[in-house]
Amino acid sequence: MLGIDSAALFVYNEGMSSTYKAPAKINLSLRVKGKREDGFHEVDILMAALDLCDELEFHNSRTTTLLCDTPGLPLDETNLVMRAVRAFEKVYGRKAKQRITITKRIPMQAGLGGGSSDAATTLLALNEVLGTNFSTEELREMAAELGSDVAYFLTPGICRCTGKGELVTPMPALAEWTSPIVLLKPSFGVSTPTAYRLLESAKPLPGIPYEPQKVDGVVLENHLEKPVFSKYPYLGLLKRWALQQEGVRAAMMSGSGSTIFALTHTREQAQALAQAAKEQVDATLTTFCGTVNPQ
């Protein structure tokens, strides 16, 4: 087994290949502080990793290629994994030469950070596979070129992310905070730029709860719910339905959506909620029952 400096990232060898797991995340809170001079928004986010993971397999190769059988996922230079390879190569000073195969389990456009996690995992994996020994700070500089969430996945756990989301501070007081969770992902996705574009003009939907919720000392709140629910009322109704179910401690949209998550007391309650959502609300929902900040 290969070692790597990340509690939430696992790696194992299969012959000449190495396979890494890239965890999803949820936003336990997402507060938008205002618009910056660079056009981005200042945010204050509390992120936590899940035990839902993509898998990335790395093979030595003559050239770098990206493979995945998930429909709709671009495999060219626009993919965050390929962009991560190029950012790494720029510092490395030579070609990485890897065949990378992604097994997607994290839904796309779901507010779960799958693309960002795959990119961060690529940086960590190349650092391990190629033996470059770049420091976490050096990897953070590469991650900064790729997107606001990417840096978080270099040290996943419960962290506070500020600035555009790229300034990551671990929260030791919450290191053991955990909860069963169910994810409810509808058949459509939500564009993050769309959510921010509607931020100023959106009005709350009548009868939909937006108030902060509290679970074991953690305050859950998402400022993007109002703009996203104004465009996709179904998501507001799904959140309200989840809050009305037995055993639910809190329910909220993750990031810019379209996933609604619910925290429960037990895994059995999460599984019952997932089944009820498919039976009572929408048979096409993609569901996942797991753990926030798995220990």
mmCIF file of C-alpha atoms in Angstrom:
data_model
loop_
_atom_site.group_PDB
_atom_site.id
_atom_site.type_symbol
_atom_site.label_atom_id
_atom_site.label_comp_id
_atom_site.label_asym_id
_atom_site.label_seq_id
_atom_site.Cartn_x
_atom_site.Cartn_y
_atom_site.Cartn_z
ATOM 1 C CA MET A 1 0.000 0.000 0.000
ATOM 2 C CA LEU A 2 1.205 3.484 -0.778
ATOM 3 C CA GLY A 3 0.994 6.150 1.936
ATOM 4 C CA ILE A 4 -0.269 9.696 1.474
ATOM 5 C CA ASP A 5 -0.679 12.630 3.868
ATOM 6 C CA SER A 6 -4.473 12.891 3.915
ATOM 7 C CA ALA A 7 -6.896 11.176 6.256
ATOM 8 C CA ALA A 8 -9.692 11.154 3.687
ATOM 9 C CA LEU A 9 -7.656 10.062 0.662
ATOM 10 C CA PHE A 10 -6.921 6.357 0.178
ATOM 11 C CA VAL A 11 -4.592 4.779 -2.350
ATOM 12 C CA TYR A 12 -3.825 1.210 -3.332
ATOM 13 C CA ASN A 13 -1.752 -0.427 -6.038
ATOM 14 C CA GLU A 14 -2.943 -2.692 -8.834
ATOM 15 C CA GLY A 15 0.151 -3.875 -10.665
ATOM 16 C CA MET A 16 1.675 -0.821 -12.334
ATOM 17 C CA SER A 17 -1.302 1.417 -11.514
ATOM 18 C CA SER A 18 -2.349 3.366 -8.426
ATOM 19 C CA THR A 19 -5.950 4.170 -7.547
ATOM 20 C CA TYR A 20 -6.962 7.139 -5.404
ATOM 21 C CA LYS A 21 -10.298 8.076 -3.874
ATOM 22 C CA ALA A 22 -11.575 11.650 -4.248
ATOM 23 C CA PRO A 23 -14.218 12.488 -1.590
ATOM 24 C CA ALA A 24 -17.329 14.594 -2.080
ATOM 25 C CA LYS A 25 -18.098 17.505 0.238
ATOM 26 C CA ILE A 26 -21.077 19.342 1.596
ATOM 27 C CA ASN A 27 -21.265 22.945 2.718
ATOM 28 C CA LEU A 28 -22.444 22.904 6.328
ATOM 29 C CA SER A 29 -22.695 26.657 5.930
ATOM 30 C CA LEU A 30 -22.233 29.064 3.034
ATOM 31 C CA ARG A 31 -22.391 32.768 3.765
ATOM 32 C CA VAL A 32 -21.859 35.337 1.008
ATOM 33 C CA LYS A 33 -20.232 38.504 2.337
ATOM 34 C CA GLY A 34 -20.413 40.633 -0.800
ATOM 35 C CA LYS A 35 -18.864 41.142 -4.218
ATOM 36 C CA ARG A 36 -15.120 41.708 -4.566
ATOM 37 C CA GLU A 37 -13.308 44.064 -6.914
ATOM 38 C CA ASP A 38 -12.145 41.065 -8.973
ATOM 39 C CA GLY A 39 -15.764 40.119 -9.714
ATOM 40 C CA PHE A 40 -15.865 37.126 -7.377
ATOM 41 C CA HIS A 41 -17.854 36.996 -4.151
ATOM 42 C CA GLU A 42 -16.310 37.015 -0.677
ATOM 43 C CA VAL A 43 -17.547 33.908 1.128
ATOM 44 C CA ASP A 44 -17.320 32.242 4.510
ATOM 45 C CA ILE A 45 -17.915 28.496 4.123
ATOM 46 C CA LEU A 46 -17.796 25.540 6.491
ATOM 47 C CA MET A 47 -16.974 22.442 4.424
ATOM 48 C CA ALA A 48 -16.984 18.792 5.405
ATOM 49 C CA ALA A 49 -16.006 15.675 3.459
ATOM 50 C CA LEU A 50 -18.262 12.673 2.855
ATOM 51 C CA ASP A 51 -17.611 8.964 2.351
ATOM 52 C CA LEU A 52 -18.966 9.276 -1.201
ATOM 53 C CA CYS A 53 -15.956 9.189 -3.524
ATOM 54 C CA ASP A 54 -14.879 9.196 -7.146
ATOM 55 C CA GLU A 55 -11.947 6.921 -7.987
ATOM 56 C CA LEU A 56 -8.993 7.973 -10.142
ATOM 57 C CA GLU A 57 -6.625 5.359 -11.508
ATOM 58 C CA PHE A 58 -3.148 6.408 -12.678
ATOM 59 C CA HIS A 59 -1.016 4.378 -15.124
ATOM 60 C CA ASN A 60 2.408 5.317 -16.442
ATOM 61 C CA SER A 61 2.008 6.146 -20.124
ATOM 62 C CA ARG A 62 3.777 7.714 -23.096
ATOM 63 C CA THR A 63 1.321 10.612 -23.085
ATOM 64 C CA THR A 64 -1.283 11.994 -20.696
ATOM 65 C CA THR A 65 -4.827 10.872 -21.522
ATOM 66 C CA LEU A 66 -8.083 11.038 -19.592
ATOM 67 C CA LEU A 67 -10.728 8.296 -19.700
ATOM 68 C CA CYS A 68 -14.223 8.134 -18.195
ATOM 69 C CA ASP A 69 -17.440 6.451 -19.310
ATOM 70 C CA THR A 70 -19.786 8.971 -17.613
ATOM 71 C CA PRO A 71 -21.936 10.693 -20.267
ATOM 72 C CA GLY A 72 -21.509 14.448 -20.481
ATOM 73 C CA LEU A 73 -18.120 14.601 -18.767
ATOM 74 C CA PRO A 74 -15.601 16.401 -21.030
ATOM 75 C CA LEU A 75 -12.312 14.547 -21.438
ATOM 76 C CA ASP A 76 -10.370 17.333 -23.140
ATOM 77 C CA GLU A 77 -8.258 20.159 -21.729
ATOM 78 C CA THR A 78 -11.342 21.811 -20.192
ATOM 79 C CA ASN A 79 -11.689 19.018 -17.621
ATOM 80 C CA LEU A 80 -10.385 20.054 -14.187
ATOM 81 C CA VAL A 81 -8.283 16.893 -13.989
ATOM 82 C CA MET A 82 -6.441 17.804 -17.193
ATOM 83 C CA ARG A 83 -6.092 21.390 -15.994
ATOM 84 C CA ALA A 84 -4.606 20.032 -12.744
ATOM 85 C CA VAL A 85 -2.112 17.959 -14.744
ATOM 86 C CA ARG A 86 -1.039 21.046 -16.714
ATOM 87 C CA ALA A 87 -0.709 23.150 -13.541
ATOM 88 C CA PHE A 88 1.443 20.395 -12.016
ATOM 89 C CA GLU A 89 3.575 20.053 -15.159
ATOM 90 C CA LYS A 90 4.247 23.803 -15.208
ATOM 91 C CA VAL A 91 5.931 23.554 -11.791
ATOM 92 C CA TYR A 92 7.384 20.075 -12.374
ATOM 93 C CA GLY A 93 9.106 21.240 -15.569
ATOM 94 C CA ARG A 94 8.309 18.103 -17.572
ATOM 95 C CA LYS A 95 5.393 16.006 -18.779
ATOM 96 C CA ALA A 96 3.512 13.882 -16.247
ATOM 97 C CA LYS A 97 2.785 11.083 -18.798
ATOM 98 C CA GLN A 98 -0.145 9.350 -17.094
ATOM 99 C CA ARG A 99 -3.232 7.552 -18.312
ATOM 100 C CA ILE A 100 -5.930 8.658 -15.874
ATOM 101 C CA THR A 101 -9.219 6.777 -15.600
ATOM 102 C CA ILE A 102 -12.055 8.343 -13.603
ATOM 103 C CA THR A 103 -14.836 6.262 -12.090
ATOM 104 C CA LYS A 104 -17.530 8.839 -11.319
ATOM 105 C CA ARG A 105 -19.755 8.308 -8.310
ATOM 106 C CA ILE A 106 -20.199 11.959 -7.290
ATOM 107 C CA PRO A 107 -22.983 13.517 -9.392
ATOM 108 C CA MET A 108 -22.082 16.513 -11.555
ATOM 109 C CA GLN A 109 -23.525 20.014 -10.976
ATOM 110 C CA ALA A 110 -24.704 18.803 -7.579
ATOM 111 C CA GLY A 111 -22.947 21.156 -5.133
ATOM 112 C CA LEU A 112 -20.794 18.248 -3.943
ATOM 113 C CA GLY A 113 -17.434 19.355 -5.359
ATOM 114 C CA GLY A 114 -16.744 16.292 -7.507
ATOM 115 C CA GLY A 115 -14.724 18.107 -10.173
ATOM 116 C CA SER A 116 -12.724 20.073 -7.609
ATOM 117 C CA SER A 117 -12.025 16.933 -5.590
ATOM 118 C CA ASP A 118 -10.851 15.073 -8.712
ATOM 119 C CA ALA A 119 -8.496 17.976 -9.502
ATOM 120 C CA ALA A 120 -7.032 18.094 -5.988
ATOM 121 C CA THR A 121 -6.657 14.313 -5.943
ATOM 122 C CA THR A 122 -4.796 14.541 -9.251
ATOM 123 C CA LEU A 123 -2.289 16.966 -7.718
ATOM 124 C CA LEU A 124 -1.819 14.718 -4.676
ATOM 125 C CA ALA A 125 -1.541 11.585 -6.809
ATOM 126 C CA LEU A 126 1.009 13.043 -9.236
ATOM 127 C CA ASN A 127 3.070 14.245 -6.288
ATOM 128 C CA GLU A 128 3.084 10.675 -4.952
ATOM 129 C CA VAL A 129 3.408 8.742 -8.227
ATOM 130 C CA LEU A 130 6.177 10.953 -9.614
ATOM 131 C CA GLY A 131 7.979 11.303 -6.279
ATOM 132 C CA THR A 132 8.191 15.106 -6.491
ATOM 133 C CA ASN A 133 7.576 15.757 -2.775
ATOM 134 C CA PHE A 134 5.995 19.167 -3.287
ATOM 135 C CA SER A 135 4.751 20.638 -0.013
ATOM 136 C CA THR A 136 1.075 21.201 0.715
ATOM 137 C CA GLU A 137 1.633 24.937 0.246
ATOM 138 C CA GLU A 138 3.187 24.359 -3.166
ATOM 139 C CA LEU A 139 0.210 22.188 -4.108
ATOM 140 C CA ARG A 140 -2.119 24.934 -2.842
ATOM 141 C CA GLU A 141 -0.498 27.379 -5.262
ATOM 142 C CA MET A 142 -1.228 24.976 -8.121
ATOM 143 C CA ALA A 143 -4.787 24.485 -6.843
ATOM 144 C CA ALA A 144 -5.384 28.243 -6.787
ATOM 145 C CA GLU A 145 -5.230 28.275 -10.599
ATOM 146 C CA LEU A 146 -8.010 25.700 -10.870
ATOM 147 C CA GLY A 147 -10.936 26.891 -8.760
ATOM 148 C CA SER A 148 -12.013 28.141 -5.373
ATOM 149 C CA ASP A 149 -12.918 24.721 -3.896
ATOM 150 C CA VAL A 150 -9.855 22.796 -5.058
ATOM 151 C CA ALA A 151 -7.542 23.796 -2.198
ATOM 152 C CA TYR A 152 -9.984 22.416 0.386
ATOM 153 C CA PHE A 153 -9.630 18.876 -0.959
ATOM 154 C CA LEU A 154 -5.863 18.850 -0.365
ATOM 155 C CA THR A 155 -6.584 18.521 3.368
ATOM 156 C CA PRO A 156 -10.218 17.385 3.594
ATOM 157 C CA GLY A 157 -11.894 17.396 6.998
ATOM 158 C CA ILE A 158 -14.071 20.098 8.507
ATOM 159 C CA CYS A 159 -12.521 23.393 7.421
ATOM 160 C CA ARG A 160 -13.464 27.050 7.193
ATOM 161 C CA CYS A 161 -12.925 28.405 3.698
ATOM 162 C CA THR A 162 -12.780 32.172 3.201
ATOM 163 C CA GLY A 163 -11.756 34.661 0.512
ATOM 164 C CA LYS A 164 -13.164 33.200 -2.714
ATOM 165 C CA GLY A 165 -13.143 29.857 -0.896
ATOM 166 C CA GLU A 166 -9.446 29.203 -1.481
ATOM 167 C CA LEU A 167 -8.229 30.198 2.021
ATOM 168 C CA VAL A 168 -8.577 26.982 4.008
ATOM 169 C CA THR A 169 -8.408 26.795 7.807
ATOM 170 C CA PRO A 170 -8.889 23.406 9.546
ATOM 171 C CA MET A 171 -11.295 23.455 12.493
ATOM 172 C CA PRO A 172 -9.728 21.259 15.215
ATOM 173 C CA ALA A 173 -12.705 21.813 17.528
ATOM 174 C CA LEU A 174 -14.889 20.048 14.939
ATOM 175 C CA ALA A 175 -12.437 17.262 14.093
ATOM 176 C CA GLU A 176 -14.720 14.610 15.617
ATOM 177 C CA TRP A 177 -18.034 16.211 14.556
ATOM 178 C CA THR A 178 -19.898 13.710 12.432
ATOM 179 C CA SER A 179 -23.419 12.771 11.391
ATOM 180 C CA PRO A 180 -25.355 10.295 9.256
ATOM 181 C CA ILE A 181 -26.524 11.974 6.059
ATOM 182 C CA VAL A 182 -28.766 11.351 3.075
ATOM 183 C CA LEU A 183 -28.247 13.132 -0.240
ATOM 184 C CA LEU A 184 -31.224 13.800 -2.519
ATOM 185 C CA LYS A 185 -30.063 14.738 -6.016
ATOM 186 C CA PRO A 186 -32.703 15.502 -8.690
ATOM 187 C CA SER A 187 -32.194 14.712 -12.353
ATOM 188 C CA PHE A 188 -31.094 18.277 -13.163
ATOM 189 C CA GLY A 189 -28.024 20.219 -12.123
ATOM 190 C CA VAL A 190 -27.475 23.852 -11.152
ATOM 191 C CA SER A 191 -24.833 26.178 -12.549
ATOM 192 C CA THR A 192 -22.852 27.980 -9.834
ATOM 193 C CA PRO A 193 -22.547 31.219 -11.890
ATOM 194 C CA THR A 194 -26.342 31.227 -12.264
ATOM 195 C CA ALA A 195 -26.809 31.005 -8.488
ATOM 196 C CA TYR A 196 -24.519 33.978 -7.854
ATOM 197 C CA ARG A 197 -26.005 35.996 -10.720
ATOM 198 C CA LEU A 198 -29.457 35.794 -9.111
ATOM 199 C CA LEU A 199 -28.189 36.524 -5.601
ATOM 200 C CA GLU A 200 -29.194 40.190 -5.438
ATOM 201 C CA SER A 201 -32.583 39.991 -7.185
ATOM 202 C CA ALA A 202 -34.036 36.770 -5.769
ATOM 203 C CA LYS A 203 -36.987 36.859 -3.371
ATOM 204 C CA PRO A 204 -37.826 34.128 -0.835
ATOM 205 C CA LEU A 205 -40.498 31.605 -1.772
ATOM 206 C CA PRO A 206 -43.547 31.660 0.508
ATOM 207 C CA GLY A 207 -43.674 28.758 2.930
ATOM 208 C CA ILE A 208 -40.054 27.674 2.394
ATOM 209 C CA PRO A 209 -37.790 27.775 5.487
ATOM 210 C CA TYR A 210 -34.490 29.619 5.074
ATOM 211 C CA GLU A 211 -33.621 30.193 8.741
ATOM 212 C CA PRO A 212 -30.305 28.934 10.207
ATOM 213 C CA GLN A 213 -30.450 25.479 11.795
ATOM 214 C CA LYS A 214 -28.229 24.109 14.553
ATOM 215 C CA VAL A 215 -26.905 20.574 14.999
ATOM 216 C CA ASP A 216 -24.511 19.766 17.850
ATOM 217 C CA GLY A 217 -23.140 23.305 17.956
ATOM 218 C CA VAL A 218 -22.792 23.738 14.179
ATOM 219 C CA VAL A 219 -25.002 26.395 12.561
ATOM 220 C CA LEU A 220 -26.238 25.399 9.101
ATOM 221 C CA GLU A 221 -27.126 28.197 6.677
ATOM 222 C CA ASN A 222 -26.852 28.684 2.912
ATOM 223 C CA HIS A 223 -27.209 32.136 1.358
ATOM 224 C CA LEU A 224 -27.511 30.596 -2.122
ATOM 225 C CA GLU A 225 -30.792 28.855 -1.326
ATOM 226 C CA LYS A 226 -32.835 31.983 -1.992
ATOM 227 C CA PRO A 227 -31.545 32.581 -5.555
ATOM 228 C CA VAL A 228 -31.499 28.892 -6.487
ATOM 229 C CA PHE A 229 -34.964 28.170 -5.079
ATOM 230 C CA SER A 230 -36.333 31.214 -6.935
ATOM 231 C CA LYS A 231 -35.247 29.586 -10.228
ATOM 232 C CA TYR A 232 -35.876 25.967 -9.162
ATOM 233 C CA PRO A 233 -38.822 25.977 -6.692
ATOM 234 C CA TYR A 234 -38.776 22.165 -6.700
ATOM 235 C CA LEU A 235 -35.591 22.271 -4.588
ATOM 236 C CA GLY A 236 -37.243 24.446 -1.953
ATOM 237 C CA LEU A 237 -40.182 22.048 -1.792
ATOM 238 C CA LEU A 238 -37.789 19.085 -1.512
ATOM 239 C CA LYS A 239 -36.003 20.759 1.416
ATOM 240 C CA ARG A 240 -39.316 21.492 3.158
ATOM 241 C CA TRP A 241 -40.442 17.905 2.661
ATOM 242 C CA ALA A 242 -37.168 16.577 4.125
ATOM 243 C CA LEU A 243 -37.488 18.789 7.213
ATOM 244 C CA GLN A 244 -40.922 17.309 7.894
ATOM 245 C CA GLN A 245 -39.668 13.706 8.000
ATOM 246 C CA GLU A 246 -39.055 11.695 11.151
ATOM 247 C CA GLY A 247 -35.485 11.657 12.440
ATOM 248 C CA VAL A 248 -34.290 14.659 10.393
ATOM 249 C CA ARG A 249 -32.162 17.031 12.461
ATOM 250 C CA ALA A 250 -31.557 19.539 9.651
ATOM 251 C CA ALA A 251 -31.959 19.784 5.882
ATOM 252 C CA MET A 252 -30.341 22.205 3.461
ATOM 253 C CA MET A 253 -29.029 22.652 -0.067
ATOM 254 C CA SER A 254 -25.312 21.964 -0.492
ATOM 255 C CA GLY A 255 -23.370 24.730 -2.221
ATOM 256 C CA SER A 256 -25.214 26.004 -5.285
ATOM 257 C CA GLY A 257 -27.184 22.750 -5.573
ATOM 258 C CA SER A 258 -28.875 20.842 -6.893
ATOM 259 C CA THR A 259 -28.378 18.385 -3.990
ATOM 260 C CA ILE A 260 -30.532 18.692 -0.876
ATOM 261 C CA PHE A 261 -29.025 16.915 2.121
ATOM 262 C CA ALA A 262 -30.565 15.893 5.433
ATOM 263 C CA LEU A 263 -28.753 15.091 8.667
ATOM 264 C CA THR A 264 -30.315 12.326 10.743
ATOM 265 C CA HIS A 265 -29.710 10.701 14.124
ATOM 266 C CA THR A 266 -28.996 7.247 12.695
ATOM 267 C CA ARG A 267 -27.980 5.632 9.414
ATOM 268 C CA GLU A 268 -31.228 3.655 9.453
ATOM 269 C CA GLN A 269 -33.208 6.916 9.500
ATOM 270 C CA ALA A 270 -31.159 8.159 6.530
ATOM 271 C CA GLN A 271 -31.900 4.974 4.598
ATOM 272 C CA ALA A 272 -35.611 5.226 5.397
ATOM 273 C CA LEU A 273 -35.644 8.854 4.248
ATOM 274 C CA ALA A 274 -33.933 7.971 0.960
ATOM 275 C CA GLN A 275 -36.521 5.274 0.276
ATOM 276 C CA ALA A 276 -39.421 7.562 1.219
ATOM 277 C CA ALA A 277 -38.110 10.329 -1.047
ATOM 278 C CA LYS A 278 -38.162 7.996 -4.037
ATOM 279 C CA GLU A 279 -41.604 6.624 -3.171
ATOM 280 C CA GLN A 280 -43.336 9.852 -2.137
ATOM 281 C CA VAL A 281 -41.523 12.652 -3.985
ATOM 282 C CA ASP A 282 -39.584 11.637 -7.092
ATOM 283 C CA ALA A 283 -38.638 8.167 -8.293
ATOM 284 C CA THR A 284 -35.853 9.649 -10.438
ATOM 285 C CA LEU A 285 -33.929 11.050 -7.460
ATOM 286 C CA THR A 286 -30.341 9.890 -7.015
ATOM 287 C CA THR A 287 -29.801 9.148 -3.335
ATOM 288 C CA PHE A 288 -26.805 8.360 -1.159
ATOM 289 C CA CYS A 289 -26.696 7.447 2.527
ATOM 290 C CA GLY A 290 -23.410 7.908 4.306
ATOM 291 C CA THR A 291 -21.461 9.918 6.854
ATOM 292 C CA VAL A 292 -20.344 13.520 7.185
ATOM 293 C CA ASN A 293 -16.683 13.804 8.232
ATOM 294 C CA PRO A 294 -16.183 10.011 8.443
ATOM 295 C CA GLN A 295 -13.884 9.025 11.263
#
